CSV table of C-alpha atoms and ligand atoms in Angstrom, one decimal:
chain,number,residue,atom,x,y,z
A,9,UNK,CA,23.5,142.3,-149.8
A,10,UNK,CA,24.9,138.7,-149.8
A,11,UNK,CA,25.4,136.7,-146.6
A,12,UNK,CA,27.8,133.7,-146.8
A,13,UNK,CA,28.6,133.6,-143.1
A,14,UNK,CA,26.7,134.9,-140.0
A,15,UNK,CA,27.3,134.8,-136.3
A,16,UNK,CA,24.3,134.3,-134.0
A,17,UNK,CA,25.0,135.4,-130.4
A,18,UNK,CA,22.9,133.6,-127.8
A,19,UNK,CA,21.7,130.1,-128.4
A,20,UNK,CA,18.4,130.1,-126.4
A,21,UNK,CA,14.8,129.8,-127.4
A,22,UNK,CA,15.3,132.3,-130.3
A,23,UNK,CA,18.9,132.2,-131.2
A,24,UNK,CA,19.1,128.4,-131.6
A,25,UNK,CA,16.1,128.0,-133.9
A,26,UNK,CA,17.3,131.1,-135.9
A,27,UNK,CA,20.8,129.9,-136.3
A,28,UNK,CA,19.6,126.4,-137.3
A,29,UNK,CA,17.1,127.8,-139.8
A,30,UNK,CA,19.7,129.9,-141.5
A,31,UNK,CA,22.0,126.9,-141.6
A,32,UNK,CA,19.2,124.8,-143.1
A,33,UNK,CA,19.0,127.4,-145.8
A,34,UNK,CA,22.7,127.0,-146.8
A,35,UNK,CA,24.2,129.9,-144.8
A,36,UNK,CA,27.4,129.2,-142.8
A,37,UNK,CA,26.5,129.9,-139.2
A,38,UNK,CA,28.6,130.3,-136.2
A,39,UNK,CA,26.3,129.9,-133.1
A,40,UNK,CA,27.8,131.6,-130.1
A,41,UNK,CA,27.0,131.1,-126.4
A,42,UNK,CA,29.0,132.2,-123.4
A,43,UNK,CA,27.5,129.3,-121.3
A,44,UNK,CA,30.0,126.5,-121.9
A,45,UNK,CA,27.5,123.9,-120.8
A,46,UNK,CA,25.3,124.9,-123.7
A,47,UNK,CA,28.2,124.9,-126.1
A,48,UNK,CA,29.2,121.4,-125.0
A,49,UNK,CA,25.6,120.1,-125.1
A,50,UNK,CA,25.1,121.3,-128.6
A,51,UNK,CA,28.5,119.9,-129.8
A,52,UNK,CA,27.5,116.5,-128.4
A,53,UNK,CA,24.4,116.7,-130.7
A,54,UNK,CA,22.0,117.3,-127.8
A,55,UNK,CA,19.8,120.3,-127.2
A,56,UNK,CA,19.1,122.1,-123.9
A,57,UNK,CA,15.6,123.3,-124.6
A,58,UNK,CA,12.3,121.6,-125.6
A,59,UNK,CA,10.7,122.8,-128.7
A,60,UNK,CA,8.8,120.6,-131.2
A,61,UNK,CA,11.0,119.8,-134.2
A,62,UNK,CA,14.1,121.7,-132.9
A,63,UNK,CA,16.2,118.7,-132.1
A,64,UNK,CA,16.2,117.3,-135.6
A,65,UNK,CA,16.7,120.7,-137.2
A,66,UNK,CA,19.8,121.4,-135.0
A,67,UNK,CA,21.1,117.9,-135.7
A,68,UNK,CA,20.8,118.3,-139.4
A,69,UNK,CA,22.4,121.8,-139.2
A,70,UNK,CA,25.4,120.5,-137.3
A,71,UNK,CA,25.8,117.4,-139.5
A,72,UNK,CA,25.7,119.4,-142.7
A,73,UNK,CA,28.6,121.4,-141.4
A,74,UNK,CA,26.7,124.7,-141.8
A,75,UNK,CA,26.2,125.2,-138.0
A,76,UNK,CA,29.3,125.4,-135.8
A,77,UNK,CA,29.0,126.2,-132.1
A,78,UNK,CA,31.6,128.4,-130.4
A,79,UNK,CA,31.9,130.4,-127.2
A,80,UNK,CA,33.0,133.7,-128.8
A,81,UNK,CA,32.1,135.5,-132.1
A,82,UNK,CA,34.4,135.7,-135.1
A,83,UNK,CA,34.4,137.7,-138.4
A,84,UNK,CA,31.2,137.3,-140.4
A,85,UNK,CA,29.0,139.2,-142.9
A,86,UNK,CA,26.3,139.6,-140.3
A,87,UNK,CA,25.8,139.3,-136.5
A,88,UNK,CA,22.5,138.6,-134.8
A,89,UNK,CA,22.2,139.3,-131.1
A,90,UNK,CA,19.6,137.1,-129.5
A,91,UNK,CA,20.5,137.2,-125.8
A,92,UNK,CA,18.2,137.4,-122.8
A,93,UNK,CA,17.0,140.7,-121.5
A,94,UNK,CA,15.4,139.9,-118.1
A,95,UNK,CA,14.9,142.4,-115.3
A,96,UNK,CA,17.1,142.8,-112.3
A,97,UNK,CA,16.1,140.7,-109.4
A,98,UNK,CA,17.8,142.9,-106.8
A,99,UNK,CA,17.1,146.4,-107.9
A,100,UNK,CA,14.0,148.4,-108.8
A,101,UNK,CA,13.1,151.9,-109.9
A,102,UNK,CA,10.6,154.2,-108.2
A,103,UNK,CA,8.1,156.7,-109.5
A,104,UNK,CA,5.6,158.5,-107.3
A,105,UNK,CA,6.1,156.1,-104.5
A,106,UNK,CA,5.4,153.0,-106.8
A,107,UNK,CA,8.3,150.6,-107.5
A,108,UNK,CA,8.9,149.3,-111.0
A,109,UNK,CA,11.2,146.7,-112.5
A,110,UNK,CA,14.4,147.5,-114.4
A,111,UNK,CA,15.7,145.8,-117.5
A,112,UNK,CA,19.0,144.0,-117.1
A,113,UNK,CA,20.8,144.8,-120.4
A,114,UNK,CA,24.1,143.4,-119.4
A,115,UNK,CA,23.9,140.5,-121.9
A,116,UNK,CA,23.2,142.8,-124.8
A,117,UNK,CA,26.1,145.1,-123.7
A,118,UNK,CA,28.5,142.1,-123.6
A,119,UNK,CA,27.3,140.8,-126.9
A,120,UNK,CA,27.9,144.2,-128.6
A,121,UNK,CA,31.3,144.4,-126.9
A,122,UNK,CA,32.2,140.9,-128.2
A,123,UNK,CA,31.2,141.8,-131.7
A,124,UNK,CA,33.0,145.2,-131.9
A,125,UNK,CA,36.6,143.8,-132.4
A,126,UNK,CA,35.3,141.6,-135.3
A,127,UNK,CA,33.3,144.3,-137.1
A,128,UNK,CA,34.3,145.1,-140.6
A,129,UNK,CA,33.1,147.7,-143.2
A,130,UNK,CA,29.8,146.6,-144.8
A,131,UNK,CA,28.8,144.2,-142.0
A,132,UNK,CA,25.2,144.0,-140.7
A,133,UNK,CA,24.4,143.8,-136.9
A,134,UNK,CA,20.8,143.0,-135.9
A,135,UNK,CA,19.5,143.1,-132.4
A,136,UNK,CA,16.6,140.7,-131.8
A,137,UNK,CA,16.5,140.8,-128.0
A,138,UNK,CA,13.4,142.6,-126.6
A,139,UNK,CA,14.7,145.9,-125.4
A,140,UNK,CA,13.6,149.3,-124.0
A,141,UNK,CA,12.9,151.9,-126.6
A,142,UNK,CA,16.1,153.5,-128.1
A,143,UNK,CA,18.4,150.6,-127.1
A,144,UNK,CA,19.7,150.1,-130.7
A,145,UNK,CA,20.7,153.8,-131.2
A,146,UNK,CA,21.6,154.7,-127.6
A,147,UNK,CA,23.2,151.5,-126.2
A,148,UNK,CA,24.2,149.2,-129.0
A,149,UNK,CA,25.4,151.7,-131.7
A,150,UNK,CA,28.0,153.5,-129.4
A,151,UNK,CA,29.5,150.2,-128.3
A,152,UNK,CA,29.9,149.0,-131.9
A,153,UNK,CA,31.3,152.3,-132.9
A,154,UNK,CA,34.2,151.7,-130.6
A,155,UNK,CA,35.5,149.7,-133.6
A,156,UNK,CA,36.1,153.1,-135.3
A,157,UNK,CA,33.3,152.4,-137.8
A,158,UNK,CA,30.1,154.5,-137.9
A,159,UNK,CA,26.7,152.9,-137.6
A,160,UNK,CA,24.6,153.4,-140.7
A,161,UNK,CA,27.6,154.7,-142.6
A,162,UNK,CA,30.4,152.0,-142.4
A,163,UNK,CA,28.2,149.1,-141.1
A,164,UNK,CA,24.5,148.5,-141.0
A,165,UNK,CA,22.6,148.3,-137.8
A,166,UNK,CA,19.0,147.2,-137.3
A,167,UNK,CA,16.5,146.0,-134.7
A,168,UNK,CA,14.2,143.1,-135.6
A,169,UNK,CA,12.0,141.6,-133.0
A,170,UNK,CA,11.2,138.0,-132.8
A,171,UNK,CA,7.5,137.2,-132.6
A,172,UNK,CA,7.5,133.5,-132.4
A,173,UNK,CA,5.2,131.6,-130.0
A,174,UNK,CA,7.0,129.0,-127.8
A,175,UNK,CA,5.6,125.6,-128.9
A,176,UNK,CA,5.3,126.8,-132.5
A,177,UNK,CA,8.7,128.5,-133.0
A,178,UNK,CA,9.9,126.7,-136.1
A,179,UNK,CA,6.8,127.4,-138.1
A,180,UNK,CA,6.3,131.0,-136.9
A,181,UNK,CA,9.9,131.9,-137.5
A,182,UNK,CA,9.3,131.3,-141.2
A,183,UNK,CA,5.7,132.2,-141.6
A,184,UNK,CA,5.2,135.3,-139.4
A,185,UNK,CA,5.4,138.8,-140.7
A,186,UNK,CA,8.7,140.3,-139.6
A,187,UNK,CA,9.5,144.0,-138.8
A,188,UNK,CA,13.1,145.3,-139.6
A,189,UNK,CA,14.0,148.6,-138.2
A,190,UNK,CA,17.2,150.2,-139.5
A,191,UNK,CA,19.2,153.1,-138.1
A,192,UNK,CA,19.1,154.2,-141.7
A,193,UNK,CA,17.0,153.0,-144.7
A,194,UNK,CA,20.1,151.2,-146.0
A,195,UNK,CA,20.4,149.2,-142.7
A,196,UNK,CA,16.7,148.3,-142.9
A,197,UNK,CA,17.3,147.1,-146.5
A,198,UNK,CA,20.3,145.0,-145.4
A,199,UNK,CA,18.2,143.4,-142.6
A,200,UNK,CA,15.5,142.8,-145.2
A,201,UNK,CA,18.0,141.0,-147.4
A,202,UNK,CA,19.2,138.8,-144.5
A,203,UNK,CA,15.8,137.6,-143.3
A,204,UNK,CA,14.6,137.1,-146.9
A,205,UNK,CA,16.8,134.0,-146.8
A,206,UNK,CA,14.1,132.1,-145.0
A,207,UNK,CA,11.1,134.3,-144.0
A,208,UNK,CA,8.0,133.6,-146.0
A,209,UNK,CA,5.8,136.1,-144.2
A,210,UNK,CA,5.8,139.8,-145.1
A,211,UNK,CA,9.0,141.7,-144.2
A,212,UNK,CA,8.3,145.3,-143.4
A,213,UNK,CA,11.0,147.9,-143.1
A,214,UNK,CA,10.9,150.8,-140.6
A,215,UNK,CA,13.3,152.6,-138.3
A,216,UNK,CA,15.0,150.9,-135.3
A,217,UNK,CA,13.1,152.7,-132.5
A,218,UNK,CA,9.7,152.0,-134.1
A,219,UNK,CA,10.6,148.3,-134.4
A,220,UNK,CA,11.5,148.3,-130.7
A,221,UNK,CA,8.2,149.9,-129.8
A,222,UNK,CA,6.3,147.5,-132.0
A,223,UNK,CA,7.6,144.5,-130.1
A,224,UNK,CA,6.8,146.1,-126.7
A,225,UNK,CA,3.4,147.1,-127.8
A,226,UNK,CA,2.5,143.6,-129.0
A,227,UNK,CA,3.3,142.0,-125.7
A,228,UNK,CA,1.9,144.8,-123.6
A,229,UNK,CA,-1.3,144.6,-125.5
A,230,UNK,CA,-1.5,140.9,-124.6
A,231,UNK,CA,-0.6,141.6,-121.0
A,232,UNK,CA,-3.3,144.3,-120.6
A,233,UNK,CA,-5.9,142.0,-122.2
A,234,UNK,CA,-5.0,139.1,-120.0
A,235,UNK,CA,-5.3,141.4,-117.0
A,236,UNK,CA,-8.8,142.3,-117.9
A,237,UNK,CA,-9.7,138.6,-118.3
A,238,UNK,CA,-8.2,138.0,-114.8
A,239,UNK,CA,-10.2,140.8,-113.3
A,240,UNK,CA,-13.3,139.5,-115.0
A,241,UNK,CA,-12.7,136.1,-113.3
A,242,UNK,CA,-12.6,137.9,-109.9
A,243,UNK,CA,-15.8,139.7,-110.7
A,244,UNK,CA,-17.5,136.6,-111.9
A,245,UNK,CA,-16.5,134.8,-108.7
A,246,UNK,CA,-18.1,137.5,-106.6
A,247,UNK,CA,-21.3,137.7,-108.6
A,248,UNK,CA,-22.0,134.0,-109.1
A,249,UNK,CA,-21.3,134.1,-112.8
A,250,UNK,CA,-19.4,131.5,-114.7
A,251,UNK,CA,-16.6,133.6,-116.3
A,252,UNK,CA,-15.9,131.0,-118.9
A,253,UNK,CA,-19.5,131.0,-120.1
A,254,UNK,CA,-19.6,134.8,-119.9
A,255,UNK,CA,-16.4,135.1,-122.0
A,256,UNK,CA,-17.6,132.7,-124.6
A,257,UNK,CA,-20.9,134.7,-124.9
A,258,UNK,CA,-19.2,138.1,-125.0
A,259,UNK,CA,-16.8,136.8,-127.7
A,260,UNK,CA,-19.7,136.2,-130.0
A,261,UNK,CA,-19.7,140.0,-130.3
A,262,UNK,CA,-18.0,140.7,-133.7
A,263,UNK,CA,-15.5,143.1,-132.2
A,264,UNK,CA,-14.8,141.5,-128.8
A,265,UNK,CA,-12.0,138.9,-128.2
A,266,UNK,CA,-11.6,138.4,-124.4
A,267,UNK,CA,-8.6,136.2,-123.5
A,268,UNK,CA,-8.5,133.5,-120.8
A,269,UNK,CA,-8.1,134.1,-117.1
A,270,UNK,CA,-5.7,131.8,-115.3
A,271,UNK,CA,-3.2,131.7,-112.4
A,272,UNK,CA,-1.3,134.6,-113.8
A,273,UNK,CA,1.1,135.6,-116.6
A,274,UNK,CA,4.4,133.9,-116.9
A,275,UNK,CA,7.2,133.3,-119.3
A,276,UNK,CA,10.1,135.5,-120.2
A,277,UNK,CA,8.2,137.9,-122.5
A,278,UNK,CA,4.8,139.1,-121.5
A,279,UNK,CA,5.4,139.3,-117.8
A,280,UNK,CA,8.7,141.2,-118.5
A,281,UNK,CA,8.3,143.4,-121.5
A,282,UNK,CA,5.7,145.8,-120.3
A,283,UNK,CA,8.1,146.9,-117.6
A,284,UNK,CA,10.5,148.1,-120.3
A,285,UNK,CA,7.9,150.8,-121.1
A,286,UNK,CA,7.1,151.5,-117.5
A,287,UNK,CA,10.8,151.9,-116.7
A,288,UNK,CA,11.4,154.3,-119.5
A,289,UNK,CA,8.2,156.4,-119.1
A,290,UNK,CA,6.6,155.8,-115.7
A,291,UNK,CA,4.6,159.0,-116.0
A,292,UNK,CA,2.9,157.8,-119.1
A,293,UNK,CA,2.1,154.2,-118.3
A,294,UNK,CA,-0.5,153.9,-115.4
A,295,UNK,CA,-2.6,151.4,-117.3
A,296,UNK,CA,0.3,149.2,-118.2
A,297,UNK,CA,1.5,149.4,-114.6
A,298,UNK,CA,-1.9,148.4,-113.2
A,299,UNK,CA,-2.2,145.5,-115.6
A,300,UNK,CA,1.2,144.2,-114.4
A,301,UNK,CA,-0.1,144.5,-110.8
A,302,UNK,CA,-3.3,142.6,-111.6
A,303,UNK,CA,-1.5,139.8,-113.4
A,304,UNK,CA,1.2,139.5,-110.8
A,305,UNK,CA,-1.3,139.3,-108.0
A,306,UNK,CA,-3.4,136.6,-109.7
A,307,UNK,CA,-1.2,133.9,-108.0
A,308,UNK,CA,-2.3,135.3,-104.7
A,309,UNK,CA,-5.9,135.4,-105.8
A,310,UNK,CA,-5.7,131.7,-106.7
A,311,UNK,CA,-4.0,131.0,-103.4
A,312,UNK,CA,-6.9,132.8,-101.6
A,313,UNK,CA,-9.3,130.7,-103.6
A,314,UNK,CA,-7.7,127.5,-102.5
A,315,UNK,CA,-7.8,128.7,-98.9
A,316,UNK,CA,-11.5,129.5,-99.2
A,317,UNK,CA,-12.2,126.0,-100.5
A,318,UNK,CA,-9.9,124.0,-98.2
A,319,UNK,CA,-9.9,126.1,-95.1
A,320,UNK,CA,-6.6,125.9,-93.1
A,321,UNK,CA,-3.8,124.7,-95.4
A,322,UNK,CA,-1.5,123.5,-92.6
A,323,UNK,CA,-0.7,119.9,-93.2
A,324,UNK,CA,-3.1,119.6,-96.2
A,325,UNK,CA,-1.9,117.2,-98.9
A,326,UNK,CA,-2.4,119.0,-102.2
A,327,UNK,CA,-1.2,117.8,-105.5
A,328,UNK,CA,-0.4,120.5,-108.1
A,329,UNK,CA,-0.6,119.5,-111.7
A,330,UNK,CA,1.5,121.4,-114.1
A,331,UNK,CA,4.3,123.8,-113.3
A,332,UNK,CA,5.3,125.2,-116.7
A,333,UNK,CA,4.4,128.8,-117.5
A,334,UNK,CA,1.8,127.8,-120.1
A,335,UNK,CA,0.3,124.7,-121.8
A,336,UNK,CA,2.5,122.2,-123.7
A,337,UNK,CA,5.9,123.8,-123.1
A,338,UNK,CA,8.6,122.7,-120.8
A,339,UNK,CA,9.6,126.3,-119.8
A,340,UNK,CA,9.2,127.3,-116.2
A,341,UNK,CA,10.5,130.8,-116.3
A,342,UNK,CA,8.4,133.2,-114.3
A,343,UNK,CA,5.8,130.5,-114.0
A,344,UNK,CA,2.7,131.4,-112.0
A,345,UNK,CA,2.1,127.8,-111.3
A,346,UNK,CA,5.4,127.5,-109.4
A,347,UNK,CA,4.5,130.6,-107.5
A,348,UNK,CA,1.2,129.2,-106.5
A,349,UNK,CA,2.9,126.0,-105.2
A,350,UNK,CA,5.3,128.1,-103.2
A,351,UNK,CA,2.5,130.2,-101.7
A,352,UNK,CA,0.7,126.9,-100.7
A,353,UNK,CA,3.9,125.5,-99.2
A,354,UNK,CA,4.6,128.7,-97.3
A,355,UNK,CA,1.1,128.4,-95.7
A,356,UNK,CA,2.0,124.9,-94.4
A,357,UNK,CA,0.4,122.7,-97.2
A,358,UNK,CA,2.3,119.5,-98.1
A,359,UNK,CA,2.4,120.0,-101.9
A,360,UNK,CA,3.4,117.3,-104.3
A,361,UNK,CA,3.8,118.4,-107.9
A,362,UNK,CA,3.7,116.7,-111.3
A,363,UNK,CA,5.0,118.5,-114.4
A,364,UNK,CA,4.8,116.1,-117.4
A,365,UNK,CA,7.7,117.9,-119.2
A,366,UNK,CA,10.0,117.6,-116.2
A,367,UNK,CA,9.8,114.0,-115.0
A,368,UNK,CA,13.3,114.3,-113.5
A,369,UNK,CA,12.0,116.8,-111.0
A,370,UNK,CA,12.9,120.3,-110.0
A,371,UNK,CA,14.9,121.8,-107.1
A,372,UNK,CA,13.0,123.1,-104.2
A,373,UNK,CA,9.8,121.4,-105.1
A,374,UNK,CA,8.5,118.0,-104.2
A,375,UNK,CA,8.0,116.7,-107.8
A,376,UNK,CA,7.2,113.2,-109.0
A,377,UNK,CA,8.1,111.4,-112.2
A,378,UNK,CA,4.6,110.1,-112.7
A,379,UNK,CA,1.1,111.4,-112.3
A,380,UNK,CA,0.1,108.3,-110.2
A,381,UNK,CA,2.9,108.8,-107.7
A,382,UNK,CA,2.1,112.5,-107.3
A,383,UNK,CA,-1.6,111.8,-106.6
A,384,UNK,CA,-1.3,108.7,-104.4
A,385,UNK,CA,-2.2,110.3,-101.0
A,386,UNK,CA,-3.7,113.6,-102.1
A,387,UNK,CA,-6.6,115.3,-100.3
A,388,UNK,CA,-7.1,117.9,-103.1
A,389,UNK,CA,-5.8,118.4,-106.6
A,390,UNK,CA,-5.1,121.7,-108.2
A,391,UNK,CA,-4.8,122.0,-112.0
A,392,UNK,CA,-2.4,124.9,-112.8
A,393,UNK,CA,-1.5,124.4,-116.4
A,394,UNK,CA,-3.7,123.3,-119.2
A,395,UNK,CA,-1.2,120.8,-120.7
A,396,UNK,CA,-3.0,118.5,-123.2
A,397,UNK,CA,-2.1,115.4,-121.1
A,398,UNK,CA,-3.6,116.9,-117.9
A,399,UNK,CA,-6.7,118.4,-119.6
A,400,UNK,CA,-7.8,115.0,-120.9
A,401,UNK,CA,-7.9,113.5,-117.4
A,402,UNK,CA,-11.4,112.3,-116.7
A,403,UNK,CA,-13.3,111.1,-113.6
A,404,UNK,CA,-12.7,107.5,-114.8
A,405,UNK,CA,-8.9,108.1,-115.1
A,406,UNK,CA,-8.5,109.9,-111.8
A,407,UNK,CA,-10.7,107.9,-109.5
A,408,UNK,CA,-8.5,104.8,-109.4
A,409,UNK,CA,-5.3,106.7,-108.8
A,410,UNK,CA,-6.1,109.2,-106.1
A,411,UNK,CA,-8.1,109.3,-102.9
A,412,UNK,CA,-8.6,113.1,-103.5
A,413,UNK,CA,-12.2,114.2,-104.2
A,414,UNK,CA,-11.7,117.9,-104.3
A,415,UNK,CA,-10.5,119.3,-107.6
A,416,UNK,CA,-9.6,123.0,-108.2
A,417,UNK,CA,-9.3,123.9,-111.8
A,418,UNK,CA,-7.6,127.3,-112.4
A,419,UNK,CA,-7.4,127.0,-116.2
A,420,UNK,CA,-10.8,125.7,-117.3
A,421,UNK,CA,-9.3,122.3,-118.3
A,422,UNK,CA,-11.8,120.1,-116.6
A,423,UNK,CA,-15.2,121.7,-117.3
A,424,UNK,CA,-18.0,119.8,-119.0
A,425,UNK,CA,-17.5,116.4,-117.4
A,426,UNK,CA,-19.6,114.7,-114.9
A,427,UNK,CA,-17.3,114.9,-111.9
A,428,UNK,CA,-20.1,115.0,-109.4
A,429,UNK,CA,-21.5,111.7,-110.6
A,430,UNK,CA,-18.1,110.1,-109.9
A,431,UNK,CA,-18.0,111.6,-106.4
A,432,UNK,CA,-15.7,114.6,-107.1
A,433,UNK,CA,-16.3,118.2,-106.2
A,434,UNK,CA,-14.9,120.5,-109.0
A,435,UNK,CA,-14.2,124.1,-108.2
A,436,UNK,CA,-13.2,126.3,-111.1
A,437,UNK,CA,-11.5,129.7,-111.1
A,438,UNK,CA,-14.0,132.4,-112.0
A,439,UNK,CA,-17.0,130.2,-111.0
A,440,UNK,CA,-16.4,129.5,-107.4
A,441,UNK,CA,-18.5,131.3,-104.9
A,442,UNK,CA,-22.2,131.1,-105.5
A,443,UNK,CA,-22.7,128.3,-108.0
A,444,UNK,CA,-22.8,124.6,-107.7
A,445,UNK,CA,-20.3,124.2,-110.5
A,446,UNK,CA,-19.6,120.5,-109.7
A,447,UNK,CA,-22.4,119.7,-112.2
A,448,UNK,CA,-21.1,122.0,-114.9
B,525,LIG,N1,-2.0,133.6,-120.8
B,525,LIG,C1,-3.2,133.7,-120.0
B,525,LIG,N2,-4.4,133.9,-120.8
B,525,LIG,C2,-4.4,133.9,-122.1
B,525,LIG,C3,-3.2,133.8,-122.8
B,525,LIG,C4,-2.0,133.6,-122.1
B,525,LIG,O1,-3.2,133.7,-118.8
B,525,LIG,O2,-5.5,134.0,-122.7
B,525,LIG,C5,-0.8,133.4,-120.0
B,525,LIG,C6,0.0,132.1,-120.4
B,525,LIG,O3,-0.5,131.0,-119.6
B,525,LIG,C7,1.4,132.5,-120.0
B,525,LIG,C8,1.4,133.9,-120.4
B,525,LIG,O4,0.1,134.4,-120.5
B,525,LIG,O5,1.6,132.3,-118.6
B,525,LIG,C9,2.1,134.2,-121.7
B,525,LIG,O6,1.7,133.3,-122.7
B,525,LIG,P1,1.5,133.6,-124.2
B,525,LIG,O7,1.1,132.4,-124.9
B,525,LIG,O8,0.4,134.7,-124.3
B,525,LIG,O9,2.8,134.3,-124.7
B,525,LIG,P2,4.3,133.8,-124.8
B,525,LIG,O10,5.0,134.6,-123.7
B,525,LIG,O11,4.5,132.4,-124.8
B,525,LIG,O12,4.8,134.4,-126.2
B,525,LIG,C10,4.5,135.8,-126.4
B,525,LIG,C11,3.9,136.0,-127.8
B,525,LIG,N3,3.4,137.4,-127.9
B,525,LIG,C12,2.1,137.6,-128.2
B,525,LIG,O13,1.3,136.8,-128.4
B,525,LIG,C13,1.8,139.1,-128.4
B,525,LIG,C14,4.9,135.6,-128.9
B,525,LIG,O14,4.3,135.9,-130.1
B,525,LIG,C15,6.2,136.4,-128.7
B,525,LIG,O15,7.1,136.1,-129.6
B,525,LIG,C16,6.7,136.1,-127.3
B,525,LIG,O16,5.8,136.5,-126.3
B,525,LIG,C17,8.0,136.8,-127.1
B,525,LIG,O17,9.1,136.1,-127.2
B,525,LIG,O18,8.0,138.0,-126.9
């Protein structure tokens, strides 16, 4: 199948790189977003998200004339839906007395509704948004069929999950293996033809529901594995073991690869997607549910750790370093770091924060444009995100800019330096109770 023109709906972390990459490969792309601020920002030649290399890719795509930004879709050979699928904030489901989150599919529904009037025979529609199993066949197909055309017969319909890692999106978009699930083999083949335009990784065809499951399995697998790492950090704390040392030793086993503990799991994927499985089959997902509980409660575990170290938090001047959901990204969605700061604030601590990717500050938080300003009168410092620029802080760099001598490291960013020699006491998550870890 040939694709001269495609419409990409949703110009966020996935849609914008995808639209620009197609444009860079000579396809005429209409990028669609319903948020007019995003449309205006992109038309001005600016971008609204931080991702290495993205700005110049978007600029080149727009300058070449191959990428045009609009607020509604139009006729095209193919449509890609890359809109957010968060969960509802204000409603939950219940199973056996336990509450679970529910996927908010309104953006997918609206996108499919917006495409239907423009759908023509022979078109391809691909859903990329992470969705509960059977969304493509049970939710998207019936909406598109309001056009009078039949999915898999008159037009092709497929699900293809994105797998890119924020921070490395542009490379992974091209190099990662890609799964294309069609509602029929012909739809899978049409999807294969579309992504072959730029994907260098293997493209594997399957059915739509398998492709949806694959995506959810990948992120759930990671969530469950981070949960066990977080539980290990709690056990290590109790038994006087350094969890980071123990993990590195266990990982020398040829079939063991334990992930890293931290203040919790954030972002818009791993902390959200496992709920899509719990929601659709709560009777079959006790392990997935428990892992979500462990990872969500890790912020409280870190809060308790800070309280154990500092005693009463009322009036304590604490500086929090890093607010993003993970290292070296500017994304704060579902960030455990932000939640820890809020818990500390609620307990009466006076928390100043520094997020290197957000020097302009953040609403509701006392943020500072520079590291020095955030640390000027601190009594204790808590490292919440292992950003490269924070990880490299040494006793020599910190001493002149802060009176604080108590350091709490939740991400193993500051181990292996002689903090004690410089008068600091370093406490690390997973090493805290019975060891003198200031010398480690
Ligand atoms: N985290 C830990 N310990 C670890 C690894 C991560 O606590 O050992 C935390 C991070 O700090 C962060 C969260 O987990 O808060 C998620 O970070 P991540 O780097 O594991 O994943 P994401 O959400 O940035 O991207 C994931 C990726 N999925 C997998 O690795 C299976 C990515 O490939 C997906 O495309 C993306 O979700 C997505 O969009 O679904």
